């Protein structure tokens, strides 16, 4: 019985992977808004009723793709930071390494990046299951800043008094122990990182920035400076 159960589980894993792979191809060809379970089933030679046993709705398939994308992106940032840390890199260089990993992943997976950071899919609302995976890159950046704060220290960024309560709330919610001014700067930097990558990926840098790798590294360094990470 265990052998049969194991074979069934392996078969389910393989079919699930095939469904998601085909769905990613459909994303690349037509975009997330046009993703259809029937089209995926047709391309795989499955009847729709069989596919529904794996993903009961388009939204559940989208959620699986979104979680996979966030997890893959988060893993890329985590691994880049781990390598930099193992090499003895300063927090600022760890920050740049993590940011560059985000850019590299996005350029290698443009349609998956667009799925999670592009236009919202009409009629789709992401469930709570996506929150943890979506936080992985942000947690890497928070971890780098926390390491600097607890070690060499940070050059605290300015914080308008009107933003003080909101910055304190954010610090309490997801970056406890860090100064509110740093947390506000971190949130802004995270958003700016996504903006830099999106501008390059979606063509806004065309005829504007030619040396894009060098430009991105410089911009990532500026973001590091903005959250209080010094060059040493």
mmCIF file of N, CA and C in Angstrom, residues 61-155:
data_model
loop_
_atom_site.group_PDB
_atom_site.id
_atom_site.type_symbol
_atom_site.label_atom_id
_atom_site.label_comp_id
_atom_site.label_asym_id
_atom_site.label_seq_id
_atom_site.Cartn_x
_atom_site.Cartn_y
_atom_site.Cartn_z
ATOM 1 N N UNK A 61 -4.798 28.274 -9.330
ATOM 2 C CA UNK A 61 -3.609 28.089 -10.160
ATOM 3 C C UNK A 61 -2.754 29.353 -10.149
ATOM 4 N N UNK A 62 -3.385 30.512 -10.269
ATOM 5 C CA UNK A 62 -2.647 31.770 -10.195
ATOM 6 C C UNK A 62 -1.924 31.906 -8.863
ATOM 7 N N UNK A 63 -2.604 31.552 -7.792
ATOM 8 C CA UNK A 63 -1.981 31.649 -6.471
ATOM 9 C C UNK A 63 -0.748 30.753 -6.388
ATOM 10 N N UNK A 64 -0.841 29.549 -6.920
ATOM 11 C CA UNK A 64 0.310 28.642 -6.912
ATOM 12 C C UNK A 64 1.470 29.227 -7.696
ATOM 13 N N UNK A 65 1.177 29.836 -8.838
ATOM 14 C CA UNK A 65 2.236 30.451 -9.650
ATOM 15 C C UNK A 65 2.849 31.647 -8.933
ATOM 16 N N UNK A 66 2.015 32.434 -8.275
ATOM 17 C CA UNK A 66 2.496 33.609 -7.546
ATOM 18 C C UNK A 66 3.396 33.193 -6.384
ATOM 19 N N UNK A 67 2.969 32.189 -5.646
ATOM 20 C CA UNK A 67 3.780 31.713 -4.524
ATOM 21 C C UNK A 67 5.115 31.168 -5.023
ATOM 22 N N UNK A 68 5.073 30.400 -6.106
ATOM 23 C CA UNK A 68 6.324 29.881 -6.680
ATOM 24 C C UNK A 68 7.250 31.018 -7.086
ATOM 25 N N UNK A 69 6.691 32.050 -7.702
ATOM 26 C CA UNK A 69 7.519 33.168 -8.160
ATOM 27 C C UNK A 69 8.137 33.903 -6.978
ATOM 28 N N UNK A 70 7.335 34.211 -5.986
ATOM 29 C CA UNK A 70 7.863 34.899 -4.803
ATOM 30 C C UNK A 70 8.929 34.054 -4.099
ATOM 31 N N UNK A 71 8.675 32.755 -3.995
ATOM 32 C CA UNK A 71 9.644 31.888 -3.323
ATOM 33 C C UNK A 71 10.955 31.806 -4.105
ATOM 34 N N UNK A 72 10.859 31.704 -5.408
ATOM 35 C CA UNK A 72 12.064 31.639 -6.228
ATOM 36 C C UNK A 72 12.853 32.942 -6.143
ATOM 37 N N UNK A 73 12.158 34.056 -6.228
ATOM 38 C CA UNK A 73 12.810 35.361 -6.106
ATOM 39 C C UNK A 73 13.419 35.527 -4.720
ATOM 40 N N UNK A 74 12.667 35.180 -3.691
ATOM 41 C CA UNK A 74 13.182 35.293 -2.332
ATOM 42 C C UNK A 74 14.401 34.431 -2.115
ATOM 43 N N UNK A 75 14.379 33.212 -2.650
ATOM 44 C CA UNK A 75 15.531 32.325 -2.507
ATOM 45 C C UNK A 75 16.762 32.913 -3.189
ATOM 46 N N UNK A 76 16.582 33.548 -4.330
ATOM 47 C CA UNK A 76 17.716 34.156 -5.032
ATOM 48 C C UNK A 76 18.354 35.247 -4.178
ATOM 49 N N UNK A 77 17.526 36.088 -3.560
ATOM 50 C CA UNK A 77 18.051 37.147 -2.692
ATOM 51 C C UNK A 77 18.728 36.574 -1.454
ATOM 52 N N UNK A 78 18.105 35.570 -0.860
ATOM 53 C CA UNK A 78 18.674 34.945 0.343
ATOM 54 C C UNK A 78 20.029 34.304 0.050
ATOM 55 N N UNK A 79 20.110 33.603 -1.077
ATOM 56 C CA UNK A 79 21.361 32.933 -1.421
ATOM 57 C C UNK A 79 22.465 33.942 -1.721
ATOM 58 N N UNK A 80 22.117 35.028 -2.400
ATOM 59 C CA UNK A 80 23.122 36.057 -2.689
ATOM 60 C C UNK A 80 23.640 36.681 -1.401
ATOM 61 N N UNK A 81 22.748 36.956 -0.465
ATOM 62 C CA UNK A 81 23.171 37.527 0.807
ATOM 63 C C UNK A 81 24.024 36.546 1.589
ATOM 64 N N UNK A 82 23.652 35.262 1.577
ATOM 65 C CA UNK A 82 24.425 34.247 2.302
ATOM 66 C C UNK A 82 25.841 34.147 1.743
ATOM 67 N N UNK A 83 25.965 34.202 0.420
ATOM 68 C CA UNK A 83 27.307 34.152 -0.187
ATOM 69 C C UNK A 83 28.122 35.373 0.204
ATOM 70 N N UNK A 84 27.499 36.540 0.162
ATOM 71 C CA UNK A 84 28.212 37.767 0.520
ATOM 72 C C UNK A 84 28.624 37.737 1.985
ATOM 73 N N UNK A 85 27.746 37.263 2.842
ATOM 74 C CA UNK A 85 28.052 37.181 4.260
ATOM 75 C C UNK A 85 29.200 36.211 4.517
ATOM 76 N N UNK A 86 29.177 35.055 3.831
ATOM 77 C CA UNK A 86 30.236 34.067 3.999
ATOM 78 C C UNK A 86 31.586 34.605 3.534
ATOM 79 N N UNK A 87 31.542 35.519 2.563
ATOM 80 C CA UNK A 87 32.777 36.110 2.055
ATOM 81 C C UNK A 87 33.259 37.273 2.911
ATOM 82 N N UNK A 88 32.517 37.579 3.977
ATOM 83 C CA UNK A 88 32.912 38.659 4.870
ATOM 84 C C UNK A 88 32.547 40.046 4.386
ATOM 85 N N UNK A 89 31.559 40.137 3.505
ATOM 86 C CA UNK A 89 31.174 41.429 2.950
ATOM 87 C C UNK A 89 30.548 42.321 4.020
ATOM 88 N N UNK A 90 30.767 43.614 3.872
ATOM 89 C CA UNK A 90 30.133 44.598 4.746
ATOM 90 C C UNK A 90 28.636 44.646 4.453
ATOM 91 N N UNK A 91 27.827 45.116 5.406
ATOM 92 C CA UNK A 91 26.373 45.164 5.184
ATOM 93 C C UNK A 91 25.980 45.877 3.888
ATOM 94 N N UNK A 92 26.648 46.975 3.557
ATOM 95 C CA UNK A 92 26.297 47.686 2.326
ATOM 96 C C UNK A 92 26.504 46.792 1.099
ATOM 97 N N UNK A 93 27.602 46.029 1.088
ATOM 98 C CA UNK A 93 27.861 45.146 -0.050
ATOM 99 C C UNK A 93 26.903 43.961 -0.063
ATOM 100 N N UNK A 94 26.498 43.500 1.121
ATOM 101 C CA UNK A 94 25.471 42.460 1.176
ATOM 102 C C UNK A 94 24.164 42.985 0.592
ATOM 103 N N UNK A 95 23.817 44.203 0.921
ATOM 104 C CA UNK A 95 22.598 44.835 0.389
ATOM 105 C C UNK A 95 22.649 44.886 -1.139
ATOM 106 N N UNK A 96 23.765 45.357 -1.675
ATOM 107 C CA UNK A 96 23.890 45.462 -3.128
ATOM 108 C C UNK A 96 23.806 44.080 -3.769
ATOM 109 N N UNK A 97 24.438 43.082 -3.154
ATOM 110 C CA UNK A 97 24.387 41.725 -3.701
ATOM 111 C C UNK A 97 22.951 41.206 -3.748
ATOM 112 N N UNK A 98 22.197 41.446 -2.684
ATOM 113 C CA UNK A 98 20.806 40.987 -2.661
ATOM 114 C C UNK A 98 19.978 41.712 -3.718
ATOM 115 N N UNK A 99 20.188 43.013 -3.849
ATOM 116 C CA UNK A 99 19.451 43.781 -4.863
ATOM 117 C C UNK A 99 19.805 43.304 -6.269
ATOM 118 N N UNK A 100 21.075 43.051 -6.516
ATOM 119 C CA UNK A 100 21.481 42.580 -7.837
ATOM 120 C C UNK A 100 20.890 41.207 -8.137
ATOM 121 N N UNK A 101 20.729 40.377 -7.107
ATOM 122 C CA UNK A 101 20.096 39.073 -7.308
ATOM 123 C C UNK A 101 18.637 39.230 -7.715
ATOM 124 N N UNK A 102 17.960 40.214 -7.136
ATOM 125 C CA UNK A 102 16.576 40.488 -7.523
ATOM 126 C C UNK A 102 16.514 40.885 -8.996
ATOM 127 N N UNK A 103 17.397 41.779 -9.397
ATOM 128 C CA UNK A 103 17.425 42.213 -10.803
ATOM 129 C C UNK A 103 17.722 41.043 -11.738
ATOM 130 N N UNK A 104 18.723 40.245 -11.396
ATOM 131 C CA UNK A 104 19.084 39.111 -12.249
ATOM 132 C C UNK A 104 17.923 38.138 -12.384
ATOM 133 N N UNK A 105 17.267 37.846 -11.266
ATOM 134 C CA UNK A 105 16.125 36.926 -11.325
ATOM 135 C C UNK A 105 15.030 37.491 -12.220
ATOM 136 N N UNK A 106 14.752 38.762 -12.084
ATOM 137 C CA UNK A 106 13.684 39.375 -12.884
ATOM 138 C C UNK A 106 14.001 39.326 -14.371
ATOM 139 N N UNK A 107 15.252 39.584 -14.733
ATOM 140 C CA UNK A 107 15.623 39.544 -16.142
ATOM 141 C C UNK A 107 15.557 38.126 -16.702
ATOM 142 N N UNK A 108 15.777 37.139 -15.840
ATOM 143 C CA UNK A 108 15.704 35.748 -16.271
ATOM 144 C C UNK A 108 14.282 35.198 -16.246
ATOM 145 N N UNK A 109 13.408 35.825 -15.478
ATOM 146 C CA UNK A 109 12.015 35.364 -15.341
ATOM 147 C C UNK A 109 11.055 36.555 -15.523
ATOM 148 N N UNK A 110 11.088 37.198 -16.676
ATOM 149 C CA UNK A 110 10.321 38.440 -16.825
ATOM 150 C C UNK A 110 8.818 38.278 -16.656
ATOM 151 N N UNK A 111 8.278 37.171 -17.125
ATOM 152 C CA UNK A 111 6.824 37.004 -17.045
ATOM 153 C C UNK A 111 6.382 36.673 -15.619
ATOM 154 N N UNK A 112 7.216 35.948 -14.896
ATOM 155 C CA UNK A 112 6.893 35.678 -13.496
ATOM 156 C C UNK A 112 7.042 36.943 -12.654
ATOM 157 N N UNK A 113 8.048 37.757 -12.984
ATOM 158 C CA UNK A 113 8.189 39.032 -12.272
ATOM 159 C C UNK A 113 6.970 39.917 -12.545
ATOM 160 N N UNK A 114 6.546 39.939 -13.800
ATOM 161 C CA UNK A 114 5.369 40.740 -14.146
ATOM 162 C C UNK A 114 4.129 40.239 -13.422
ATOM 163 N N UNK A 115 4.060 38.925 -13.191
ATOM 164 C CA UNK A 115 2.901 38.373 -12.492
ATOM 165 C C UNK A 115 2.802 38.924 -11.078
ATOM 166 N N UNK A 116 3.943 39.092 -10.398
ATOM 167 C CA UNK A 116 3.894 39.518 -8.994
ATOM 168 C C UNK A 116 4.105 41.015 -8.802
ATOM 169 N N UNK A 117 4.732 41.692 -9.763
ATOM 170 C CA UNK A 117 4.991 43.123 -9.609
ATOM 171 C C UNK A 117 4.425 43.964 -10.751
ATOM 172 N N UNK A 118 3.707 43.335 -11.657
ATOM 173 C CA UNK A 118 3.112 44.079 -12.754
ATOM 174 C C UNK A 118 1.682 44.484 -12.446
ATOM 175 N N UNK A 119 0.898 44.649 -13.486
ATOM 176 C CA UNK A 119 -0.487 45.075 -13.315
ATOM 177 C C UNK A 119 -1.307 43.998 -12.605
ATOM 178 N N UNK A 120 -2.204 44.375 -11.705
ATOM 179 C CA UNK A 120 -3.063 43.387 -11.041
ATOM 180 C C UNK A 120 -3.896 42.617 -12.062
ATOM 181 N N UNK A 121 -4.164 41.349 -11.764
ATOM 182 C CA UNK A 121 -4.988 40.528 -12.645
ATOM 183 C C UNK A 121 -6.456 40.830 -12.356
ATOM 184 N N UNK A 122 -7.218 41.257 -13.344
ATOM 185 C CA UNK A 122 -8.631 41.588 -13.104
ATOM 186 C C UNK A 122 -9.388 40.420 -12.472
ATOM 187 N N UNK A 123 -10.124 40.728 -11.407
ATOM 188 C CA UNK A 123 -10.949 39.720 -10.761
ATOM 189 C C UNK A 123 -10.222 38.811 -9.800
ATOM 190 N N UNK A 124 -8.916 39.003 -9.649
ATOM 191 C CA UNK A 124 -8.140 38.135 -8.750
ATOM 192 C C UNK A 124 -7.729 38.901 -7.510
ATOM 193 N N UNK A 125 -7.900 38.274 -6.355
ATOM 194 C CA UNK A 125 -7.472 38.849 -5.089
ATOM 195 C C UNK A 125 -6.553 37.843 -4.406
ATOM 196 N N UNK A 126 -5.306 38.236 -4.166
ATOM 197 C CA UNK A 126 -4.332 37.312 -3.601
ATOM 198 C C UNK A 126 -4.712 36.940 -2.168
ATOM 199 N N UNK A 127 -4.684 35.656 -1.822
ATOM 200 C CA UNK A 127 -5.020 35.226 -0.456
ATOM 201 C C UNK A 127 -3.843 35.423 0.497
ATOM 202 N N UNK A 128 -4.088 35.177 1.762
ATOM 203 C CA UNK A 128 -3.050 35.342 2.781
ATOM 204 C C UNK A 128 -1.866 34.407 2.551
ATOM 205 N N UNK A 129 -2.087 33.304 1.835
ATOM 206 C CA UNK A 129 -0.996 32.360 1.576
ATOM 207 C C UNK A 129 0.184 33.007 0.860
ATOM 208 N N UNK A 130 -0.057 34.106 0.170
ATOM 209 C CA UNK A 130 1.012 34.744 -0.597
ATOM 210 C C UNK A 130 1.849 35.700 0.244
ATOM 211 N N UNK A 131 1.384 36.043 1.441
ATOM 212 C CA UNK A 131 2.054 37.085 2.227
ATOM 213 C C UNK A 131 3.461 36.673 2.632
ATOM 214 N N UNK A 132 3.611 35.456 3.161
ATOM 215 C CA UNK A 132 4.926 34.992 3.585
ATOM 216 C C UNK A 132 5.935 34.969 2.448
ATOM 217 N N UNK A 133 5.618 34.298 1.325
ATOM 218 C CA UNK A 133 6.538 34.308 0.199
ATOM 219 C C UNK A 133 6.847 35.714 -0.322
ATOM 220 N N UNK A 134 5.831 36.586 -0.339
ATOM 221 C CA UNK A 134 6.040 37.947 -0.833
ATOM 222 C C UNK A 134 6.968 38.750 0.064
ATOM 223 N N UNK A 135 7.118 38.338 1.317
ATOM 224 C CA UNK A 135 7.929 39.081 2.276
ATOM 225 C C UNK A 135 9.402 38.687 2.265
ATOM 226 N N UNK A 136 9.759 37.654 1.516
ATOM 227 C CA UNK A 136 11.111 37.107 1.643
ATOM 228 C C UNK A 136 12.198 38.102 1.248
ATOM 229 N N UNK A 137 12.025 38.804 0.150
ATOM 230 C CA UNK A 137 13.038 39.787 -0.241
ATOM 231 C C UNK A 137 13.126 40.899 0.801
ATOM 232 N N UNK A 138 11.985 41.398 1.230
ATOM 233 C CA UNK A 138 11.978 42.432 2.254
ATOM 234 C C UNK A 138 12.646 41.965 3.530
ATOM 235 N N UNK A 139 12.433 40.703 3.892
ATOM 236 C CA UNK A 139 13.063 40.182 5.101
ATOM 237 C C UNK A 139 14.578 40.090 4.967
ATOM 238 N N UNK A 140 15.053 39.803 3.768
ATOM 239 C CA UNK A 140 16.499 39.809 3.544
ATOM 240 C C UNK A 140 17.064 41.203 3.794
ATOM 241 N N UNK A 141 16.417 42.209 3.233
ATOM 242 C CA UNK A 141 16.896 43.582 3.404
ATOM 243 C C UNK A 141 16.819 44.008 4.873
ATOM 244 N N UNK A 142 15.726 43.643 5.538
ATOM 245 C CA UNK A 142 15.605 43.960 6.961
ATOM 246 C C UNK A 142 16.723 43.274 7.751
ATOM 247 N N UNK A 143 16.995 42.019 7.417
ATOM 248 C CA UNK A 143 18.043 41.290 8.119
ATOM 249 C C UNK A 143 19.415 41.923 7.959
ATOM 250 N N UNK A 144 19.711 42.412 6.761
ATOM 251 C CA UNK A 144 20.995 43.068 6.522
ATOM 252 C C UNK A 144 21.100 44.343 7.356
ATOM 253 N N UNK A 145 20.047 45.130 7.344
ATOM 254 C CA UNK A 145 20.045 46.383 8.108
ATOM 255 C C UNK A 145 20.111 46.097 9.605
ATOM 256 N N UNK A 146 19.396 45.080 10.054
ATOM 257 C CA UNK A 146 19.434 44.730 11.475
ATOM 258 C C UNK A 146 20.846 44.315 11.880
ATOM 259 N N UNK A 147 21.505 43.553 11.021
ATOM 260 C CA UNK A 147 22.878 43.135 11.308
ATOM 261 C C UNK A 147 23.796 44.342 11.461
ATOM 262 N N UNK A 148 23.631 45.317 10.581
ATOM 263 C CA UNK A 148 24.453 46.524 10.674
ATOM 264 C C UNK A 148 24.133 47.310 11.933
ATOM 265 N N UNK A 149 22.854 47.427 12.233
ATOM 266 C CA UNK A 149 22.428 48.202 13.409
ATOM 267 C C UNK A 149 22.970 47.595 14.698
ATOM 268 N N UNK A 150 22.965 46.272 14.773
ATOM 269 C CA UNK A 150 23.424 45.589 15.982
ATOM 270 C C UNK A 150 24.945 45.460 16.030
ATOM 271 N N UNK A 151 25.590 45.743 14.903
ATOM 272 C CA UNK A 151 27.039 45.645 14.846
ATOM 273 C C UNK A 151 27.705 46.994 14.723
ATOM 274 N N UNK A 152 27.944 47.408 13.493
ATOM 275 C CA UNK A 152 28.667 48.654 13.257
ATOM 276 C C UNK A 152 27.807 49.894 13.450
ATOM 277 N N UNK A 153 26.513 49.706 13.454
ATOM 278 C CA UNK A 153 25.632 50.856 13.607
ATOM 279 C C UNK A 153 25.171 51.411 12.273
ATOM 280 N N UNK A 154 24.216 52.306 12.328
ATOM 281 C CA UNK A 154 23.633 52.922 11.149
ATOM 282 C C UNK A 154 23.685 54.436 11.267
ATOM 283 N N UNK A 155 23.750 55.087 10.124
ATOM 284 C CA UNK A 155 23.577 56.536 10.084
ATOM 285 C C UNK A 155 22.079 56.788 9.939
#
